[in-house]
Tab-separated table of C-alpha atoms in Angstrom:
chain	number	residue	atom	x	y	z
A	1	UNK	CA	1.707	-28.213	3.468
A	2	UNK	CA	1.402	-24.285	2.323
A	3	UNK	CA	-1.099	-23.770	5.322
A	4	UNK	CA	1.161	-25.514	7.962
A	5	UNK	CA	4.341	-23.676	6.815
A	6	UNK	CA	2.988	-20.371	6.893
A	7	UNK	CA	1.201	-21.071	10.612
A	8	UNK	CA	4.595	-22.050	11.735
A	9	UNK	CA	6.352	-19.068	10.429
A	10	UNK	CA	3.761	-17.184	12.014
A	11	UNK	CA	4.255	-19.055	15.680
A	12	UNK	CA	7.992	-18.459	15.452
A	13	UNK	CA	6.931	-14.786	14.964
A	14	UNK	CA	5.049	-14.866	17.795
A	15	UNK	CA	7.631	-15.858	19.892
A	16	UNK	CA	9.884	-13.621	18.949
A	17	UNK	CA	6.991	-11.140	19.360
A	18	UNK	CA	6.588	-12.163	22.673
A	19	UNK	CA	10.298	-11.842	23.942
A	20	UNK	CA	10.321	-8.286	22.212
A	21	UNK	CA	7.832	-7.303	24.231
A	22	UNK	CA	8.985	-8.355	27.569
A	23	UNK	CA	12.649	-6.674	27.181
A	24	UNK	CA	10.601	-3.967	26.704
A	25	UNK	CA	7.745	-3.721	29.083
A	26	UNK	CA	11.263	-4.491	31.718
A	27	UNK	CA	12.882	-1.150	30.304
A	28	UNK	CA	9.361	1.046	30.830
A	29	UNK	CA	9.393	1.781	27.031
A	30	UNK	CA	6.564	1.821	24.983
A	31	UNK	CA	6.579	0.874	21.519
A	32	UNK	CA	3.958	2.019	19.304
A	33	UNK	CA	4.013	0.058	15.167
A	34	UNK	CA	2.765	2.091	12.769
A	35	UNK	CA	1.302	1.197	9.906
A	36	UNK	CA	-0.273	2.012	6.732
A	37	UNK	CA	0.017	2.214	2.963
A	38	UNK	CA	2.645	4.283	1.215
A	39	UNK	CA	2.832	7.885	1.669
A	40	UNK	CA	0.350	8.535	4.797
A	41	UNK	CA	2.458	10.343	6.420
A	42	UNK	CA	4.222	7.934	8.715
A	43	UNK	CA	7.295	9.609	8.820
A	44	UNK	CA	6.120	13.621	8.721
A	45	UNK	CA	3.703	12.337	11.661
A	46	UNK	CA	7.474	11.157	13.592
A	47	UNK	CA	8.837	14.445	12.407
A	48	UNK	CA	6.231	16.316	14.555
A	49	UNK	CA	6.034	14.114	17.380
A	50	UNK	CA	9.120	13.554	18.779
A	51	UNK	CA	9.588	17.250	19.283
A	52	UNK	CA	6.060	17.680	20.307
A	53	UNK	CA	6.509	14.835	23.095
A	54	UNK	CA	9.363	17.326	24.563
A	55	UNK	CA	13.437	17.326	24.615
A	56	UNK	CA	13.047	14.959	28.078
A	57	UNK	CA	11.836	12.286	26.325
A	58	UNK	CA	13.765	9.573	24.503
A	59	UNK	CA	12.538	8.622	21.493
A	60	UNK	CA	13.625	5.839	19.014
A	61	UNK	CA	12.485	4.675	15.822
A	62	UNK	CA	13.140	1.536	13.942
A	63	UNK	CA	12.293	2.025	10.123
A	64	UNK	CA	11.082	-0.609	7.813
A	65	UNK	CA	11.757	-0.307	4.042
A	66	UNK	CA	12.400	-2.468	1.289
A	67	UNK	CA	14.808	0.039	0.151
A	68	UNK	CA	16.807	3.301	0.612
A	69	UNK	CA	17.214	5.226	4.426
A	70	UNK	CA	15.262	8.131	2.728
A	71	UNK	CA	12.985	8.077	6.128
A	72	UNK	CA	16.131	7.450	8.703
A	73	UNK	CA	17.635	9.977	7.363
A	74	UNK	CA	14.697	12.348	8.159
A	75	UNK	CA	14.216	10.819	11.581
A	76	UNK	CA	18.152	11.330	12.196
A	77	UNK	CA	18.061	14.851	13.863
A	78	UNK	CA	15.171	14.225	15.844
A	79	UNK	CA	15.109	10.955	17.336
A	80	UNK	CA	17.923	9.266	20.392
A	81	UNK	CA	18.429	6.813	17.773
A	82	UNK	CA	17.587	5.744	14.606
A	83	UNK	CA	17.880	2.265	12.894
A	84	UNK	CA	16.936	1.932	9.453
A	85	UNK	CA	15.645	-2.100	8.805
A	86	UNK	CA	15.981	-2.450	4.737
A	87	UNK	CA	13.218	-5.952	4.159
A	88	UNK	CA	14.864	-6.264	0.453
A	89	UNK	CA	11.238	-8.032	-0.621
A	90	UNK	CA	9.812	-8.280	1.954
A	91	UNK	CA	6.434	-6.846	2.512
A	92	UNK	CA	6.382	-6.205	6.187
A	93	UNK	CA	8.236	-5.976	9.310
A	94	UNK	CA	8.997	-9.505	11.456
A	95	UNK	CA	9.284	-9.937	15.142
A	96	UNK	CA	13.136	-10.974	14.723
A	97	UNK	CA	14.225	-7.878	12.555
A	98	UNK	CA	12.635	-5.537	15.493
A	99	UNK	CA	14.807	-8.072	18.214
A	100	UNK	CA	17.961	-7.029	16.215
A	101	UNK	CA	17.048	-3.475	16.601
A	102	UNK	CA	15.733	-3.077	20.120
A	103	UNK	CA	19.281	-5.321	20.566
A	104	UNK	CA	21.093	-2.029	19.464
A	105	UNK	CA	18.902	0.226	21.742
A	106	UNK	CA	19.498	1.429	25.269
A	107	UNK	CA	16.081	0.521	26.126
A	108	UNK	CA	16.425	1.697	29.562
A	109	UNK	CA	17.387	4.938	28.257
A	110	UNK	CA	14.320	4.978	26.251
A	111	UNK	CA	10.736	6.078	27.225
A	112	UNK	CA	8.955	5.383	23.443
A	113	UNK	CA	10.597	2.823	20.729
A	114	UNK	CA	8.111	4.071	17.452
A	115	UNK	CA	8.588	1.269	15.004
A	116	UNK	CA	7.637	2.541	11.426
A	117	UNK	CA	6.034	-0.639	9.242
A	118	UNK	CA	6.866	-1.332	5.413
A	119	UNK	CA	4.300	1.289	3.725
A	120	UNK	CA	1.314	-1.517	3.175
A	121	UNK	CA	-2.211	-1.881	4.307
A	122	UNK	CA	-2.226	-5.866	4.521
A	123	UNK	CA	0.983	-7.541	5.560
A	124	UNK	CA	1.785	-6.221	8.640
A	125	UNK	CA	-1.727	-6.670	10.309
A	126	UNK	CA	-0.687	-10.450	10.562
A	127	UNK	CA	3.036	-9.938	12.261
A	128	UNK	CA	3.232	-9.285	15.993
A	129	UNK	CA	6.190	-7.151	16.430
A	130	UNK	CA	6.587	-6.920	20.522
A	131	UNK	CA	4.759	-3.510	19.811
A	132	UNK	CA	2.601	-2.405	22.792
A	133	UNK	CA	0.201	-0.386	20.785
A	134	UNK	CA	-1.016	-0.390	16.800
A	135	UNK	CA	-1.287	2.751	14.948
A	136	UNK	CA	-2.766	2.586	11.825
A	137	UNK	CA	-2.895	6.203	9.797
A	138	UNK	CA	-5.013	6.765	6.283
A	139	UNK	CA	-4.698	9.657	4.416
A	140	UNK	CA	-7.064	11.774	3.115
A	141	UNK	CA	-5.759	11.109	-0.550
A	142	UNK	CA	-6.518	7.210	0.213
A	143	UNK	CA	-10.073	7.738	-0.316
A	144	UNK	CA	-12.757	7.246	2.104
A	145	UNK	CA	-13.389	3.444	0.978
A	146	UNK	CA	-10.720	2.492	2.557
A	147	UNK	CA	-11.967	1.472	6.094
A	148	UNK	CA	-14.486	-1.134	4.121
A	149	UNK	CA	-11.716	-2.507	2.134
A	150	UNK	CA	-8.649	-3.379	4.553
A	151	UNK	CA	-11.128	-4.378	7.479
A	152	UNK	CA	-8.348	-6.326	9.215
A	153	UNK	CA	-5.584	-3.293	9.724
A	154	UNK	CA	-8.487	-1.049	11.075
A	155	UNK	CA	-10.044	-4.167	13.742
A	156	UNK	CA	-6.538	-4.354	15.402
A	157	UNK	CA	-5.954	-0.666	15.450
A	158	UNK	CA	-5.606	0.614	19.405
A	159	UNK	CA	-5.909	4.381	17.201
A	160	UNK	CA	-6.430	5.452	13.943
A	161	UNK	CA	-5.202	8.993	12.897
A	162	UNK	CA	-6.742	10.719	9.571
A	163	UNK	CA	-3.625	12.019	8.473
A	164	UNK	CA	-3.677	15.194	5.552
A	165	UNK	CA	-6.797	16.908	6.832
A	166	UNK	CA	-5.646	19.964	5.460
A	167	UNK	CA	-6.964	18.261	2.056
A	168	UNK	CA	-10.318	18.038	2.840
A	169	UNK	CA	-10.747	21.084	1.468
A	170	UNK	CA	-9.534	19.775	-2.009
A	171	UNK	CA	-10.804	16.397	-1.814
A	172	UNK	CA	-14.114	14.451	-2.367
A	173	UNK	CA	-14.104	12.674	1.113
A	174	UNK	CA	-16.615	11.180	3.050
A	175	UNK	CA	-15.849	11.629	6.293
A	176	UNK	CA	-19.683	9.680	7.334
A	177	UNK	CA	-18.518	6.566	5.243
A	178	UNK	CA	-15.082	6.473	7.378
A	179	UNK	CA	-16.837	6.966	10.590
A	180	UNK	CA	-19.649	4.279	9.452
A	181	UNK	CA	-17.526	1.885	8.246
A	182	UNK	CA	-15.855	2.053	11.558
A	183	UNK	CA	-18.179	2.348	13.951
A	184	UNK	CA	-18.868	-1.814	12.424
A	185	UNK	CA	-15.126	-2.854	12.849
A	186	UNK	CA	-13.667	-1.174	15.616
A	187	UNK	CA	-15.258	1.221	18.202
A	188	UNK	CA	-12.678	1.541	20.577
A	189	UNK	CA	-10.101	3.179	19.206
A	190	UNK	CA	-9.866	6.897	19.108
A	191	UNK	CA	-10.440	8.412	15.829
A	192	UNK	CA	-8.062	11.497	15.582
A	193	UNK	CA	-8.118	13.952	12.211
A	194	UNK	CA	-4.535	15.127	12.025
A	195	UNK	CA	-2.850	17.345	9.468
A	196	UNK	CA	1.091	18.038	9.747
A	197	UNK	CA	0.850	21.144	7.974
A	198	UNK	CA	-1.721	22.633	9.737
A	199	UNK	CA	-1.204	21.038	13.086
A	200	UNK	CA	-4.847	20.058	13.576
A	201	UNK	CA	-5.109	16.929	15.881
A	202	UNK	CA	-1.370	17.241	16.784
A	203	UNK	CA	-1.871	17.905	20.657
A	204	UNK	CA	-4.651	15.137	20.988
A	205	UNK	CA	-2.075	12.385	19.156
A	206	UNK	CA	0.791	13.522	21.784
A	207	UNK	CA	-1.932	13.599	24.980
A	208	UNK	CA	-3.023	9.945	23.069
A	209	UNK	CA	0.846	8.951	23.312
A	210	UNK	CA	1.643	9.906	26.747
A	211	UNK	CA	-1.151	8.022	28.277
A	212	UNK	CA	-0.022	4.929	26.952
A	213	UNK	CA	3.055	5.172	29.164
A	214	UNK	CA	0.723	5.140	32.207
A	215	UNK	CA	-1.435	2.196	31.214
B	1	UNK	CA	11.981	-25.682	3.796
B	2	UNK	CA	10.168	-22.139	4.081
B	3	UNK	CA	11.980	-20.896	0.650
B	4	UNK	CA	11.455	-24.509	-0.938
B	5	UNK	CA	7.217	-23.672	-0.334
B	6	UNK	CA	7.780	-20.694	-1.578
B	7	UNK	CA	9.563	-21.366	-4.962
B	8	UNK	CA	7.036	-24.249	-5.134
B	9	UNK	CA	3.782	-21.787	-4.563
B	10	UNK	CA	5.555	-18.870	-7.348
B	11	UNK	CA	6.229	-22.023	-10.100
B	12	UNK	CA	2.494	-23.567	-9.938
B	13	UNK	CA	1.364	-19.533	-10.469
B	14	UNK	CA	3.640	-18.872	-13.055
B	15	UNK	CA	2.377	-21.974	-14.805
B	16	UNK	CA	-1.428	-21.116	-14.679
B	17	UNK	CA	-0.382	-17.523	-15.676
B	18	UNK	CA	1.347	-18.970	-18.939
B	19	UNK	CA	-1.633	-20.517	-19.458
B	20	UNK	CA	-3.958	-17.369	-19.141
B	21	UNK	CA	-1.489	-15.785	-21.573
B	22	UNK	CA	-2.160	-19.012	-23.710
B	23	UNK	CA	-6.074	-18.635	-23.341
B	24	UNK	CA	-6.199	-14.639	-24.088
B	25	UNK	CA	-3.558	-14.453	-27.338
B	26	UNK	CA	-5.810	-17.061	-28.533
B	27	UNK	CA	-9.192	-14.862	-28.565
B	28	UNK	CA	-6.940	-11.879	-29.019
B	29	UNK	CA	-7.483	-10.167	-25.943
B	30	UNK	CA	-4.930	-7.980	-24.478
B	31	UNK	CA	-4.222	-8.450	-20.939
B	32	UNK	CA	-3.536	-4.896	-18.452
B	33	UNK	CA	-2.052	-5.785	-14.612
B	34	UNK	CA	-2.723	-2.519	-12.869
B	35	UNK	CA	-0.613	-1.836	-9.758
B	36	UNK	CA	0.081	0.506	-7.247
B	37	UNK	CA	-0.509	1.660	-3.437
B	38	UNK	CA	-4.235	1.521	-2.146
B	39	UNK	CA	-5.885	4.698	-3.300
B	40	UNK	CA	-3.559	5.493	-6.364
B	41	UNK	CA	-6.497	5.897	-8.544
B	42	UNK	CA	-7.041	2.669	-10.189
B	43	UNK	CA	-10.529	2.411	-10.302
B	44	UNK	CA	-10.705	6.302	-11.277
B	45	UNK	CA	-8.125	5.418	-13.868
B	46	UNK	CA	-10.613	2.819	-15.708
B	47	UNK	CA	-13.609	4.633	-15.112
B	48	UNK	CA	-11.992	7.440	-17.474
B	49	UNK	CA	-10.541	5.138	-19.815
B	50	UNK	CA	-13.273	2.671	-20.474
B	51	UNK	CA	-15.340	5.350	-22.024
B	52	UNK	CA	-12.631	6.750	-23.788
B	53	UNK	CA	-11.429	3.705	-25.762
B	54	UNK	CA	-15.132	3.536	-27.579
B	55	UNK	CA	-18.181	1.565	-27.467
B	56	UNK	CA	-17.019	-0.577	-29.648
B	57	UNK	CA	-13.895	-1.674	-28.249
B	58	UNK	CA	-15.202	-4.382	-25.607
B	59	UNK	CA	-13.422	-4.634	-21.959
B	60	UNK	CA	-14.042	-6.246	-19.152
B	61	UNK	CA	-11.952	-5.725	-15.741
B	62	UNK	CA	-11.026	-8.659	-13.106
B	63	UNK	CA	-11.161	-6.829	-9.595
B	64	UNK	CA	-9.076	-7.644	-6.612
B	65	UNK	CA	-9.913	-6.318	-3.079
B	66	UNK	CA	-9.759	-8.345	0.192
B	67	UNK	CA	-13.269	-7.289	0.946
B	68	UNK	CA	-16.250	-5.125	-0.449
B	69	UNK	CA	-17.534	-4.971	-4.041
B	70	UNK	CA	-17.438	-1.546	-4.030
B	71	UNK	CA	-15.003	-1.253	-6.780
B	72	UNK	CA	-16.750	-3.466	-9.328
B	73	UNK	CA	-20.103	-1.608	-8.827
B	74	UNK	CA	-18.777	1.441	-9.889
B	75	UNK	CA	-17.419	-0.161	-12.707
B	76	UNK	CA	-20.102	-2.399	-13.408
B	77	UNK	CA	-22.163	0.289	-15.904
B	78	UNK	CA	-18.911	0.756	-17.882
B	79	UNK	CA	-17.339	-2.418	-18.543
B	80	UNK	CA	-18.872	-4.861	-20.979
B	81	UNK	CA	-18.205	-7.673	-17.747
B	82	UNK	CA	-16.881	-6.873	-14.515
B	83	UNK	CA	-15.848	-9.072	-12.063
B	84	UNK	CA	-14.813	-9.066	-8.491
B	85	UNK	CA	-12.326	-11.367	-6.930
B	86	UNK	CA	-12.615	-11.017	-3.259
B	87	UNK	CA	-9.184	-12.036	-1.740
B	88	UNK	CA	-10.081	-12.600	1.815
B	89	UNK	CA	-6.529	-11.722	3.646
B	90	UNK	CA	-4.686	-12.352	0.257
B	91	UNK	CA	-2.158	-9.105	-0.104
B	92	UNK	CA	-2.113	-9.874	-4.180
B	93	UNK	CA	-4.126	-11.652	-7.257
B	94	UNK	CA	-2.962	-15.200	-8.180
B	95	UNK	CA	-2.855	-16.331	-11.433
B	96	UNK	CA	-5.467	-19.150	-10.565
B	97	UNK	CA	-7.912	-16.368	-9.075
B	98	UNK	CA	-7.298	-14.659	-12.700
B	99	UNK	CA	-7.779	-18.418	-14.121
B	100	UNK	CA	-11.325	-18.434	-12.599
B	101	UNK	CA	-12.269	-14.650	-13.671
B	102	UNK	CA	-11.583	-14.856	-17.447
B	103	UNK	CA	-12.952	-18.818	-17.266
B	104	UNK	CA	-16.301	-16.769	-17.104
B	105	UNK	CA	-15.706	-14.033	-19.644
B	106	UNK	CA	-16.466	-14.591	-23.125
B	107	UNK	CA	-12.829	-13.494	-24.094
B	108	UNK	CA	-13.634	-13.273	-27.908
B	109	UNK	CA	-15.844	-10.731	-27.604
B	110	UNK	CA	-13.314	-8.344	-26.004
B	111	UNK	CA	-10.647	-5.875	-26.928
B	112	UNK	CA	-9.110	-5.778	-23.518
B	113	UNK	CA	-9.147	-7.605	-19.818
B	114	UNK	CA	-8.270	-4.712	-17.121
B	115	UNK	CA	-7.195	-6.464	-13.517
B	116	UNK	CA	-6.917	-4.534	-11.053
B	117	UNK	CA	-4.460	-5.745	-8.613
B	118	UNK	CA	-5.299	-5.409	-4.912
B	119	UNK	CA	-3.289	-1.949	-3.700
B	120	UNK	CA	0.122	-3.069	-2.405
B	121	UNK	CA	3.290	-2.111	-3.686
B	122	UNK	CA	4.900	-5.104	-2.297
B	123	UNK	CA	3.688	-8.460	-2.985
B	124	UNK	CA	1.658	-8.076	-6.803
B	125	UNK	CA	5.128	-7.539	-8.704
B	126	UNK	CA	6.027	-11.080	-7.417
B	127	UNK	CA	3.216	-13.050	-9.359
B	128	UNK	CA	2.547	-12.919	-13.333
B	129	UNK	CA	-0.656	-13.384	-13.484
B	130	UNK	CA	-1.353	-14.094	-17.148
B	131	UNK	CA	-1.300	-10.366	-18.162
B	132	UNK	CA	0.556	-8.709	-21.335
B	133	UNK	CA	1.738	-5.788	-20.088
B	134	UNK	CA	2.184	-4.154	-16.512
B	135	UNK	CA	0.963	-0.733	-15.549
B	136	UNK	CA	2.157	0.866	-12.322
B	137	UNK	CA	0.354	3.858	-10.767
B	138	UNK	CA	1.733	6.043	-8.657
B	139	UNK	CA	-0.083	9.533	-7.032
B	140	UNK	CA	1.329	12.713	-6.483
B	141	UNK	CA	-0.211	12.633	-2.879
B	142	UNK	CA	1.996	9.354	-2.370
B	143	UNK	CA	5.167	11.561	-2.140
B	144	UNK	CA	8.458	11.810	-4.677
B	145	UNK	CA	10.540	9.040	-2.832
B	146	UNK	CA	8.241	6.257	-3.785
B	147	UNK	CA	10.378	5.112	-7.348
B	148	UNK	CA	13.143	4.715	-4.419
B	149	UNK	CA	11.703	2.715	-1.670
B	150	UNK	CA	9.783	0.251	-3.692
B	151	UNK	CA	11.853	-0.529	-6.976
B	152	UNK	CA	10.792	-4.321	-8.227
B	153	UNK	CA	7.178	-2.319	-9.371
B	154	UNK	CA	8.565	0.171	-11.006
B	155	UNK	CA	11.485	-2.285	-12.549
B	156	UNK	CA	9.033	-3.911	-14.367
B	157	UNK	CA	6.377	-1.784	-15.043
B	158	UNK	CA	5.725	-1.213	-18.995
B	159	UNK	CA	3.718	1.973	-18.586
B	160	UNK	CA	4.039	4.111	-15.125
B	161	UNK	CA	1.714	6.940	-14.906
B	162	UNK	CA	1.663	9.659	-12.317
B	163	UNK	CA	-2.317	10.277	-11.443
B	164	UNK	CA	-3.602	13.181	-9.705
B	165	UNK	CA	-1.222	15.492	-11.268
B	166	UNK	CA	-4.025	18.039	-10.399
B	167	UNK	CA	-2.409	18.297	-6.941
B	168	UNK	CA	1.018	19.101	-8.139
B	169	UNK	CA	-0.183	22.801	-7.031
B	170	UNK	CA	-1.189	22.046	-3.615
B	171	UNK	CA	1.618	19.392	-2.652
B	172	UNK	CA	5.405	19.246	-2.186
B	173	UNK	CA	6.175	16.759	-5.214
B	174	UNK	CA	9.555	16.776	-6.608
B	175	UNK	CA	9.278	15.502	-10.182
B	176	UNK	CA	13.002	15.405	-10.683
B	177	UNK	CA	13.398	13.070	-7.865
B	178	UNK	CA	10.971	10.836	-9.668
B	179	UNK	CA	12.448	11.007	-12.936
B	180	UNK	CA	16.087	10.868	-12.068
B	181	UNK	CA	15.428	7.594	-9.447
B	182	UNK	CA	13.601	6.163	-12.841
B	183	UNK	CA	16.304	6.489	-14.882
B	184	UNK	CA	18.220	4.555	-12.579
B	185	UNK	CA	15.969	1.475	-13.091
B	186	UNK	CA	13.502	1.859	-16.140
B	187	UNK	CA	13.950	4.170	-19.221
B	188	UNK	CA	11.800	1.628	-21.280
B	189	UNK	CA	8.335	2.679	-19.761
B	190	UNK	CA	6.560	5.822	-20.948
B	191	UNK	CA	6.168	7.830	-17.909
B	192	UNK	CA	2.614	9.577	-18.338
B	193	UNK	CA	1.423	12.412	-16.150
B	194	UNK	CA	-2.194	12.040	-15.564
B	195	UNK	CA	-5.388	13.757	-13.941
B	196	UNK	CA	-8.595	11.846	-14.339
B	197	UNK	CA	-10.078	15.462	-12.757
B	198	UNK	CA	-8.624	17.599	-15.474
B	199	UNK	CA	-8.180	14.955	-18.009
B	200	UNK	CA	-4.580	15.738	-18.371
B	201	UNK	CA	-2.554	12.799	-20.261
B	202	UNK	CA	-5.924	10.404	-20.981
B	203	UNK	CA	-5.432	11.179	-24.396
B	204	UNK	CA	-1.899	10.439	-23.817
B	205	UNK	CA	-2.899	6.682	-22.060
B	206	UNK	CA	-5.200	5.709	-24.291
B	207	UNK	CA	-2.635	6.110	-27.200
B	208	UNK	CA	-0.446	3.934	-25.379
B	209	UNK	CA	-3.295	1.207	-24.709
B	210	UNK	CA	-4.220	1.427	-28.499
B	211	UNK	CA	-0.647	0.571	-29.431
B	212	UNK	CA	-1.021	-2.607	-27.398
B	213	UNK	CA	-3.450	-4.217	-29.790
B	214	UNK	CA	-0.435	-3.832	-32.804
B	215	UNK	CA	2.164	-5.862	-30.964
């Protein structure tokens, strides 16, 4: 009974997913879910890029929290628009929250819709969103064990940023295990080291970003 | 239907966790839930405190990851019994999963059963498990807003310690943020500042863990 209930949530999701994706792919908008665990840098990482993708394009970003519009409020200045999507309990984003929000976008408007995920390294690897592309950031802080241990966030990944490199410094990190552990999971996604502060990686994430829109 | 499953699935838990309770009060064991975002420190955490309580003062630690063993190896030459509960794509330990662990310790002989919760800030504060009292971790690298966006942990954490205070230097981390959004939601829990790299605040922890034992 569990099983079934949970595979039918799941296909309902999908659905949803599905129509998401269409309304956008019809506007010429990309949308790009991030995800990752709590403080990687998912919002500092928007901070930089929208500016760095240049005032002619339109960015918006749908945030998932369980809480607060801390990160909406950051994104605010920067982005078209802004929607702030508060889960209450729940652990990840769904297909039909993201429909509510793209339903208060001028998609046309639009050329990238960044969805932000609910800050966790499990739950949202299992919800299609209507995203076009997967983003999965882990910060240096994280540890370097991390790759091994959430397997299914890093398989679906389309590119996986290093955020914090300017930590490496400070850090044990094993930058082998990382690139070990993925080179078993998931060789097709760019690898990109990143650091907000420094601006390492920055240029390769926006070239990353704009072809997407051509694909 | 969906919320009826649900209810159903967090009552049959809660019953087996009762039960754990039962089982460890009996053989005098106290019971530690650890929780926080992946690569809080958790595993650093008991490799620090293990040592510190004494040879003579008997733990054993119940570890949940989806994947890897990685954790319980390193923990393995500490801990009097270590024991790994791989979760598969399960976001959180179960109370039956915690059923099966201490089913194979020999509970009398120990002062204390550490679980480690699989890192998610989400999903662990909605099952007991069996345990006595709740820890929450939280890392400086994480960022200040975290109290904020992910409340139910924190609301029911009895002990919330701050690790890798030794990057309070190097980061942005506004401690009044933390404390003040605390107050708001738990003044019961000691709030210890720790540093498993400088050993600032062990002394501090394991004071706290010793009281325990005398309620």
């Amino acid at each position: 009974m569990k099983v079934r209930v949970v595979e039918n949530v799941l296909k309902a999701n999908d659905a949803v997913a599905s129509a998401n994706r269409g309304r956008m792919d019809q506007a010429r908008v990309v949308a790009i879910n991030l995800m990752s665990a709590p403080g990687s840098g998912k919002t500092t990482l928007l901070e930089r890029t929208i500016p760095a993708l240049g005032a002619d394009v339109r960015c918006a970003v749908l945030v998932g929290d369980l809480q607060t519009t801390r990160d909406a409020e950051r994104l605010e200045p920067l982005a078209a628009e802004t929607i702030q999507i508060n889960t209450g309990t729940g652990c990840h984003l769904t297909a039909p929250q993201v429909a509510e929000g793209i339903g208060r976008l001028e998609l046309e408007r639009l050329a990238y819709v960044f969805i932000e995920n609910v800050g966790n390294m499990v739950c949202p690897a299992a919800f299609d969103l209507g995203e076009h592309r997967r983003v999965v950031l882990l910060s240096v802080p994280e540890g370097d064990d991390k790759v091994a241990k959430y397997p299914t966030l890093f398989q679906q990944a389309d590119a996986i940023l290093l955020t914090k490199t300017d930590l490496l410094g400070v850090l044990d990190f094993d930058m082998g295990r990382v690139r070990d552990d993925l080179s078993r999971i998931n060789t097709a996604a760019p690898f990109i080291e990143l650091s907000a502060k420094s601006g390492q990686g920055i240029d390769q994430w926006i070239e990353w970003l704009r072809g997407q829109r051509r694909l």
